[in-house]
Coordinates of N, CA and C in Angstrom, one line a residue:
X1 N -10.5 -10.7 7.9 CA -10.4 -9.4 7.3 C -9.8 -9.6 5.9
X2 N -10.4 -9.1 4.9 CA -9.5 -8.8 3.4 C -9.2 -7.4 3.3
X3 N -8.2 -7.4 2.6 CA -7.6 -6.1 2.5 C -7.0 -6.1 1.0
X4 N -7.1 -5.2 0.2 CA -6.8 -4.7 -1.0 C -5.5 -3.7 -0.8
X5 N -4.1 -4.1 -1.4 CA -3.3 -3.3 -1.1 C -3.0 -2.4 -2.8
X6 N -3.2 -1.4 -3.2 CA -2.8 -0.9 -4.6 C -1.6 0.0 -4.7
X7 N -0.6 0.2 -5.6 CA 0.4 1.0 -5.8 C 1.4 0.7 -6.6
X8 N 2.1 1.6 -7.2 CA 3.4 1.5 -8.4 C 3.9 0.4 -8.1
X9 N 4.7 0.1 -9.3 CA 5.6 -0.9 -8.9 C 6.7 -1.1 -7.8
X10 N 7.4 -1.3 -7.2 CA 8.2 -1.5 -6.2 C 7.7 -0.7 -5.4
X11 N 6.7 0.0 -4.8 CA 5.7 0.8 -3.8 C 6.0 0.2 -2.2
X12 N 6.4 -0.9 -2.1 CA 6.0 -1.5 -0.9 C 4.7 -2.1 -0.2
X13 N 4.0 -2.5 -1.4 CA 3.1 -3.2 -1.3 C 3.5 -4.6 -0.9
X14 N 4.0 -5.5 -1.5 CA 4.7 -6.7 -0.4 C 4.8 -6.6 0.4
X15 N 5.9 -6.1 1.3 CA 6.3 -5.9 2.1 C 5.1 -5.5 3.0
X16 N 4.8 -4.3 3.0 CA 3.7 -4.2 3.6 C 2.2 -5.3 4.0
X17 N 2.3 -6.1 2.9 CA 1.4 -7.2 2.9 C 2.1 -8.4 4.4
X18 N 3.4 -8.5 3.9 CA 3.5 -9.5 5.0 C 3.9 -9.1 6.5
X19 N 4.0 -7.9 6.5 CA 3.8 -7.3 7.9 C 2.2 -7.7 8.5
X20 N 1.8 -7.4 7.8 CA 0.2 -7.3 7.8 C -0.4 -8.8 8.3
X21 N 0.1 -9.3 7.0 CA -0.4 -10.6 7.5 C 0.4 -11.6 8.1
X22 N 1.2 -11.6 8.5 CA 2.0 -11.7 10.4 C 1.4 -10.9 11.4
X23 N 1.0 -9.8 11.2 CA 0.1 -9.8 12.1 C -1.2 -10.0 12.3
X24 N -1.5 -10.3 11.5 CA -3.4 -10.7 11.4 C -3.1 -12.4 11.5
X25 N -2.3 -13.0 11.3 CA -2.3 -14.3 11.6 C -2.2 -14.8 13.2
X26 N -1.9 -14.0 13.9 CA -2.2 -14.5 15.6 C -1.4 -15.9 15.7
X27 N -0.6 -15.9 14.9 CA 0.3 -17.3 15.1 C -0.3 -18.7 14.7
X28 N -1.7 -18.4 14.0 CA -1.9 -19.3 13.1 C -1.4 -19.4 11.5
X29 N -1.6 -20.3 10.6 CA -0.5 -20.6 9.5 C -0.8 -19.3 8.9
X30 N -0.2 -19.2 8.0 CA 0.4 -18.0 6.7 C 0.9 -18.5 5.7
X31 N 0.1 -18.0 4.8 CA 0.4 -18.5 3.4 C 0.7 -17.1 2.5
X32 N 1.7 -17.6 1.5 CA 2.1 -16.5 0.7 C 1.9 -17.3 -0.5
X33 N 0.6 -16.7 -1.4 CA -0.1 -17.2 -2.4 C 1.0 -16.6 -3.6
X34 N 1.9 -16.9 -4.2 CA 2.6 -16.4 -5.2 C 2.1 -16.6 -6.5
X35 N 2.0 -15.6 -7.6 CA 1.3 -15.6 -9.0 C 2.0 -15.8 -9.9
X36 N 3.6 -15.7 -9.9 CA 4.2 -15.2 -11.0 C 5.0 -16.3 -11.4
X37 N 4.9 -16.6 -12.8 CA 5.2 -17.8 -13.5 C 6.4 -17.2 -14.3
X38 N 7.9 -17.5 -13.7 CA 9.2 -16.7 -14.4 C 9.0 -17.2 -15.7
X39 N 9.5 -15.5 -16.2 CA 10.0 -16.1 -18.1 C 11.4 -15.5 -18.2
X40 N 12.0 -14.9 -17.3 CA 12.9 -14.2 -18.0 C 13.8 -13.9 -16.2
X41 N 14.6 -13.3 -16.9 CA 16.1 -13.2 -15.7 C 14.7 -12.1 -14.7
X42 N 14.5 -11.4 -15.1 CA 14.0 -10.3 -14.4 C 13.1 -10.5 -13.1
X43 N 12.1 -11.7 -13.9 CA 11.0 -12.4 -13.4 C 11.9 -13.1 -12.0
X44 N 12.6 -14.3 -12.4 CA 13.3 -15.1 -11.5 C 14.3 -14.0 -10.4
X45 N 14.4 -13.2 -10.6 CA 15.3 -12.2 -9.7 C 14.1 -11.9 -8.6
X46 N 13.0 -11.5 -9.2 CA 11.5 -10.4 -8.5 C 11.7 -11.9 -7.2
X47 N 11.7 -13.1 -7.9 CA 11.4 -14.4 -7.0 C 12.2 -14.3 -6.1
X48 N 13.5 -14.4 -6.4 CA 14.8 -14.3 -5.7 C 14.7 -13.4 -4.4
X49 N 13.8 -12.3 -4.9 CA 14.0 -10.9 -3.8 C 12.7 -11.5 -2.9
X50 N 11.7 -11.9 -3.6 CA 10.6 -11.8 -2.6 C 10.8 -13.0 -1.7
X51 N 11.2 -14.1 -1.8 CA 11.7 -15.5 -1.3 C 12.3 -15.4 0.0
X52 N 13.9 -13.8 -0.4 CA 14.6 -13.5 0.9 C 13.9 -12.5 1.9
X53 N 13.2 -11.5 1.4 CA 12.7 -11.0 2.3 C 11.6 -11.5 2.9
X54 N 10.6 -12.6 3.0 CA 10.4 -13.8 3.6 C 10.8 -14.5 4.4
X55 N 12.1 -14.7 4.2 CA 12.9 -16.0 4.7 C 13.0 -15.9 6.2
X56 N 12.4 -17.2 6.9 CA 12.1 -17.2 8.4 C 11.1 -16.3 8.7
X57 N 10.2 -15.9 8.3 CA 8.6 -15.4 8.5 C 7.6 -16.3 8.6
X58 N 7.6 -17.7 8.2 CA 6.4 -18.5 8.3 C 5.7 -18.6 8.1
X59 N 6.1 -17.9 6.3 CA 5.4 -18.4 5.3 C 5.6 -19.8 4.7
X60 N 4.4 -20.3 4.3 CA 4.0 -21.8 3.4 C 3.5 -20.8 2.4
X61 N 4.8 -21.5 0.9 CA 4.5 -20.6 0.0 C 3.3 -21.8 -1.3
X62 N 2.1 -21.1 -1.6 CA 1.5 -21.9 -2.8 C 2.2 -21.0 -3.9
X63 N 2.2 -21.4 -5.5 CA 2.5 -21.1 -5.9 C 1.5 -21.5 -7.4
X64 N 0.3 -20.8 -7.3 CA -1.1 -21.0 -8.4 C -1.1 -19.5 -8.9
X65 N -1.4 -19.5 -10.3 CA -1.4 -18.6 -11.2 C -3.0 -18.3 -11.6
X66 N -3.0 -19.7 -11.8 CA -4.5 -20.2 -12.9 C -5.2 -21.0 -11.5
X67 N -6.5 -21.5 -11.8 CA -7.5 -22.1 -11.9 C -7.0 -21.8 -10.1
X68 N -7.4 -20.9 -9.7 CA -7.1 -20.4 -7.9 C -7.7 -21.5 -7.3
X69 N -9.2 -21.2 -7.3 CA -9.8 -22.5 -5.9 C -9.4 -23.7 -6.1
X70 N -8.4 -24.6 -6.8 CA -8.1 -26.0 -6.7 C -6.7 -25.6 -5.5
X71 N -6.5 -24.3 -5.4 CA -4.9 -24.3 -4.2 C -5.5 -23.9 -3.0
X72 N -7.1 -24.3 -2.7 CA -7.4 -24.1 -1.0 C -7.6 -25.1 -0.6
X73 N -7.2 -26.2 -1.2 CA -7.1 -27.2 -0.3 C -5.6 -27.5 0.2
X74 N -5.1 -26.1 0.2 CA -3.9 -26.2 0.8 C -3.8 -25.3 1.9
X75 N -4.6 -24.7 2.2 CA -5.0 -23.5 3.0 C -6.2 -23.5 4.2
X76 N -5.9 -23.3 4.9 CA -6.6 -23.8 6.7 C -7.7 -22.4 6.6
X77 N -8.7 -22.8 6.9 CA -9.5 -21.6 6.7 C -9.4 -20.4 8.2
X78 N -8.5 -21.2 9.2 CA -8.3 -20.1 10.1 C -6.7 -19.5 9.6
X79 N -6.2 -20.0 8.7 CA -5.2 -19.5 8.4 C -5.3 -17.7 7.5
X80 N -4.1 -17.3 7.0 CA -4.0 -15.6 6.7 C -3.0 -16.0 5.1
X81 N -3.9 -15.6 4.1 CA -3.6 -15.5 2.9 C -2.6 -14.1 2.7
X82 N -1.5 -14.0 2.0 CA -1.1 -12.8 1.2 C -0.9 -13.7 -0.2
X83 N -1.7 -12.3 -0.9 CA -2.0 -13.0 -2.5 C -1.1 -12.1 -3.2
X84 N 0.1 -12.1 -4.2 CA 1.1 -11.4 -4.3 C 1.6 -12.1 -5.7
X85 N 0.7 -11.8 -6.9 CA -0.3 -10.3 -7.2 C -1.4 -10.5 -8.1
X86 N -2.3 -10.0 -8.0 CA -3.6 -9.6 -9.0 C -2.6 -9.3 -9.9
X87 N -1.4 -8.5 -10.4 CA -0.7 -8.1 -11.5 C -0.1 -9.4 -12.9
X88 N 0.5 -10.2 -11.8 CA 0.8 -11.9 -12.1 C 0.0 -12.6 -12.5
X89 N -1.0 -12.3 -12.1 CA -2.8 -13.7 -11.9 C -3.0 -13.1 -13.1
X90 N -3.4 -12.3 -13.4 CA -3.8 -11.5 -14.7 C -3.0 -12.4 -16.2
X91 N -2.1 -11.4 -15.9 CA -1.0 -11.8 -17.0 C -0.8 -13.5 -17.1
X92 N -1.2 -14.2 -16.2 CA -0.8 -15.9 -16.6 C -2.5 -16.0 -16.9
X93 N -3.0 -15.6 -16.1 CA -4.7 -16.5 -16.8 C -5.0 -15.5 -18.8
X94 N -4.5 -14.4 -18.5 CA -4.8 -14.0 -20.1 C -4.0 -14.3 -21.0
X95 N -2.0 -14.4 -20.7 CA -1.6 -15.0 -22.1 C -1.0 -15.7 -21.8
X96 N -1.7 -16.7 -20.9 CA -0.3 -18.2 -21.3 C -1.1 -19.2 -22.5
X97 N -2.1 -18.8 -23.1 CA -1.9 -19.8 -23.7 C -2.1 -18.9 -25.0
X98 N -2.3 -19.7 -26.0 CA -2.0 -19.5 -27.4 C -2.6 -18.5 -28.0
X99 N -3.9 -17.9 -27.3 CA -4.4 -16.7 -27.8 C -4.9 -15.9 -26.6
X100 N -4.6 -14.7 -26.7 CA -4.9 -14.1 -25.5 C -6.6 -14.2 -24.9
X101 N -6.8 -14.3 -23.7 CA -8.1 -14.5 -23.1 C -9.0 -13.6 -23.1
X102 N -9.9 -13.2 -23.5 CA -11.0 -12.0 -23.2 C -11.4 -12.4 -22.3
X103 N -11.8 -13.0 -21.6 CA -12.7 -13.4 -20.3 C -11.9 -13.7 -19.1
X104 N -10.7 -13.6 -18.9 CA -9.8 -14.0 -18.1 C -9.6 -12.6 -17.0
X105 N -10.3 -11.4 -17.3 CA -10.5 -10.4 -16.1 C -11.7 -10.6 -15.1
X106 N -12.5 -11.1 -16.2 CA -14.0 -11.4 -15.2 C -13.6 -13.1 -14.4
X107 N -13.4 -14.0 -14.8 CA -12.8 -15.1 -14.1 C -12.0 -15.1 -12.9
X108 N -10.9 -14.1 -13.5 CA -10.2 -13.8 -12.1 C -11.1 -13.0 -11.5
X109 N -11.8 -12.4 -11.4 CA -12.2 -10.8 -10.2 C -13.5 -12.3 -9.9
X110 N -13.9 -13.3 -10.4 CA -14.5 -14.1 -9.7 C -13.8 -15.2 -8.5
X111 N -12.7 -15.7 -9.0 CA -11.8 -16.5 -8.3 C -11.3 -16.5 -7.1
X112 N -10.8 -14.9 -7.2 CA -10.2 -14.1 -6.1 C -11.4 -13.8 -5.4
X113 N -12.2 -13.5 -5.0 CA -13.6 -13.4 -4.6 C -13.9 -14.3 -3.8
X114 N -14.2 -15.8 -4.2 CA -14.0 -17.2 -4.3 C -12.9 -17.5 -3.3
X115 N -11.7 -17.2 -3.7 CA -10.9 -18.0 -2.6 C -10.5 -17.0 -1.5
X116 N -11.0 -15.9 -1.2 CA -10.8 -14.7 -0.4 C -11.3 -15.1 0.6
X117 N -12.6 -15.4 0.5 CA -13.7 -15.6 1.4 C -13.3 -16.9 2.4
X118 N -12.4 -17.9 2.0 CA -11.9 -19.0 2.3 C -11.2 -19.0 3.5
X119 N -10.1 -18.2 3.6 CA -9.4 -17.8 4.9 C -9.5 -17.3 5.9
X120 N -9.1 -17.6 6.7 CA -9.7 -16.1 8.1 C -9.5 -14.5 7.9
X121 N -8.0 -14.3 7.0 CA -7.8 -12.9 6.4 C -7.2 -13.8 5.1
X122 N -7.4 -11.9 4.4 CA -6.7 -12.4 3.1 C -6.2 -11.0 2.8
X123 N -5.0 -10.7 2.4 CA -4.3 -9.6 2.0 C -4.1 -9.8 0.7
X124 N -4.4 -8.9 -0.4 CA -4.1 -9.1 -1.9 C -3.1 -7.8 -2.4
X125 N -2.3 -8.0 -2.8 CA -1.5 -6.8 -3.5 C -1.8 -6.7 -5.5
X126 N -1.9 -4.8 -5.9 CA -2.4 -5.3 -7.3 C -1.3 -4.0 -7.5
X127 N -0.7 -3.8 -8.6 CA 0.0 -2.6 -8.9 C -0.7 -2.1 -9.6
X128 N -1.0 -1.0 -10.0 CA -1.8 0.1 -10.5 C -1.0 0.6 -11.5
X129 N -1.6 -0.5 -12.5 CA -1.0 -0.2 -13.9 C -2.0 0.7 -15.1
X130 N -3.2 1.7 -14.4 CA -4.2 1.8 -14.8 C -4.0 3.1 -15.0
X131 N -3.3 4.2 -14.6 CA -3.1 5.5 -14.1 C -2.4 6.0 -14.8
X132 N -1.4 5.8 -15.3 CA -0.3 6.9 -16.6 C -1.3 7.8 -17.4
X133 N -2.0 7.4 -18.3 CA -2.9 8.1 -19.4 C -2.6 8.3 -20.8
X134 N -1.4 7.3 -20.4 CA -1.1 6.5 -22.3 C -2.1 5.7 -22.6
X135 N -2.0 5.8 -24.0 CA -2.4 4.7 -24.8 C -1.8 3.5 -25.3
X136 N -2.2 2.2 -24.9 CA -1.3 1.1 -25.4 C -2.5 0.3 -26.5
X137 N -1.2 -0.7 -27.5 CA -1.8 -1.6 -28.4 C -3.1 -2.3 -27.8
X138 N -4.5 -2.8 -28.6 CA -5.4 -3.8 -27.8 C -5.1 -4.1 -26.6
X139 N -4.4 -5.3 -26.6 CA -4.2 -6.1 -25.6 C -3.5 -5.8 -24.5
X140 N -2.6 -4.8 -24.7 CA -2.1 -4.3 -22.8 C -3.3 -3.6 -22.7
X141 N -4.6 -2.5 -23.5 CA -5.1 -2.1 -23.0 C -6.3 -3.2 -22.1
X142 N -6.5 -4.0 -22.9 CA -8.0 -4.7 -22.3 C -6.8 -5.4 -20.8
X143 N -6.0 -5.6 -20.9 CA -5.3 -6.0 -19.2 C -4.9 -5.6 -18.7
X144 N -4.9 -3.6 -18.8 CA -5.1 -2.2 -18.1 C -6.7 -2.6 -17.6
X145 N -7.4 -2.8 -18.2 CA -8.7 -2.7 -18.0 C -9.1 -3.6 -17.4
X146 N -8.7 -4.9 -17.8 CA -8.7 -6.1 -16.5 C -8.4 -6.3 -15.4
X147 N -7.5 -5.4 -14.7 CA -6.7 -5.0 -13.5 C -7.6 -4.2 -12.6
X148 N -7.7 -2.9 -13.6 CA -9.0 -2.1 -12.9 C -10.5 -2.4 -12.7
X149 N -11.1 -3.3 -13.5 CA -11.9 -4.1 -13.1 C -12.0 -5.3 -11.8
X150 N -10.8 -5.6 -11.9 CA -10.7 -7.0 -10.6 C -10.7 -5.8 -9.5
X151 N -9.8 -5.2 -9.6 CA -10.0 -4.1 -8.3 C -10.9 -3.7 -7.8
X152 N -11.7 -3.1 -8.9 CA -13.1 -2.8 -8.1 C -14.2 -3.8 -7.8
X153 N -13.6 -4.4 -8.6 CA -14.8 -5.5 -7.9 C -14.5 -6.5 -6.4
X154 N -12.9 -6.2 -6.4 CA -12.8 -6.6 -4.8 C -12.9 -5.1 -4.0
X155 N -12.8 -4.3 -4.4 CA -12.6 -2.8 -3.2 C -14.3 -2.9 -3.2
X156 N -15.0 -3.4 -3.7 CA -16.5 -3.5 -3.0 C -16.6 -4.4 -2.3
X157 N -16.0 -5.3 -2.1 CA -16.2 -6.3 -1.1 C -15.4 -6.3 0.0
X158 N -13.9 -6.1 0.0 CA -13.1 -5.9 1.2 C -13.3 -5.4 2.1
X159 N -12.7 -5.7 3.5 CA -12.9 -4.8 4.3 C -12.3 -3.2 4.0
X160 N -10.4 -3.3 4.1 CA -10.2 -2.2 3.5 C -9.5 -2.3 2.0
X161 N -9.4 -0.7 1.7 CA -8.6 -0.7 0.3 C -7.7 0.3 0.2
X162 N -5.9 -0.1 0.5 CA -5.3 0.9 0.9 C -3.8 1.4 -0.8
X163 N -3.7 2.2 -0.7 CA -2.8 2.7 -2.0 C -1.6 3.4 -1.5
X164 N -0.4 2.7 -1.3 CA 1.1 3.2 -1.1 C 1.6 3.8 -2.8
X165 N 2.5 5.0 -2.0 CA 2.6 6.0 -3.5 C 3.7 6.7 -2.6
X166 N 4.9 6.8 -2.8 CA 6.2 7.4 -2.4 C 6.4 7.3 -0.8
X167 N 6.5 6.2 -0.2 CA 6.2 5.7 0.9 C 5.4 6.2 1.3
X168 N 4.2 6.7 1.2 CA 3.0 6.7 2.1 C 2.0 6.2 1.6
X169 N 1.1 5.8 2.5 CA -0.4 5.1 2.7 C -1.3 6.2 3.1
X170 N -2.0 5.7 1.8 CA -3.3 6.2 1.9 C -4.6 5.5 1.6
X171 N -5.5 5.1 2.8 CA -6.4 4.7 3.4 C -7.3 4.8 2.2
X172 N -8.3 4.1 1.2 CA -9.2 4.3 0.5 C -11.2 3.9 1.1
X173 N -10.5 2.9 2.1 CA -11.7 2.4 2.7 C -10.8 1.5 3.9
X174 N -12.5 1.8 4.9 CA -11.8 0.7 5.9 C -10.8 0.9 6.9
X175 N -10.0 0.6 7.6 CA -8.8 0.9 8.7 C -8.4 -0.8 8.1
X176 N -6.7 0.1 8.3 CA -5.7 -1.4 8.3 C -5.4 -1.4 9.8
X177 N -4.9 -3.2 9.5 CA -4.1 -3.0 11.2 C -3.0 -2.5 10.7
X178 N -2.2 -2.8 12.5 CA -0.7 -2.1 12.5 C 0.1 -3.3 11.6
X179 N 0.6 -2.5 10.7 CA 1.8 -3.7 10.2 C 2.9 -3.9 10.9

């Protein structure tokens, strides 16, 4: 099963992800595919919190930003992916290097695609940074636009695609299990 989890920031979309995928793992492995490459105190704290609420869950954590299918060879194809985040993946494949990527939306919404299909389940969390209805400089917009592109291009393929928004869930496609 893949599952698309979308919502604000601190929404409970993690959390919800590793309920999820503790339970869709049937006590086979679990992996907690981590995206986020710290730059700053803020970054290393998000680590700090997501690491403890984890801790003794049984998760095996990867930790690939870039170039995704070279980290399934770390991953048991009966095993249960949570991918945590399309928000991270973005932002390290378009500006870690010296000029920002134009093609690093379509790459990733291929990648993720690519290594989804690999697992027995795969849960993905993306925050929904698409929806205010500001206007930002070029480049946050084209990775406003990047985000909402990967998304839809996985909410057509997933089984479901669910959006937490002030603690509740709402179902976009599909049935989730029980977390």
């Amino acid at each position: 099963m893949r599952i698309l989890l979308l919502g604000g920031s601190k929404s409970g979309k993690s959390m919800m992800g590793q309920h999820m995928a503790r339970r869709l793992s049937g006590g086979e492995s679990m992996y907690y595919w981590a995206t986020l490459e710290p730059r700053d105190g803020e970054d290393r704290a998000i680590v700090r919190r997501h690491l403890a609420e984890r801790d003794g869950w049984g998760f095996e954590t990867i930790e690939q930003g870039r170039q995704l299918p070279q980290a399934l060879e770390w991953v048991s194809p009966a095993g249960t992916v949570l991918f945590d985040s399309i928000t991270a993946c973005l932002a390290c494949q378009m500006f870690s290097g010296p000029q920002p990527d134009a093609a690093a939306a379509a790459r990733t919404a291929q990648e993720l695609l690519t290594v989804s299909r690999h697992p027995r389940h795969f849960v993905c969390v993306c925050d929904e940074l698409w929806r205010d209805g500001v206007t930002y400089e070029p480049w946050t917009e084209h990775y406003r636009r990047g985000l909402a592109e990967i998304c839809r291009a996985l909410a057509a393929e997933f089984d479901a695609v669910a959006e937490l928004a002030a603690g509740c869930v709402r179902v976009w496609k599909g049935e989730l299990p029980d977390a």
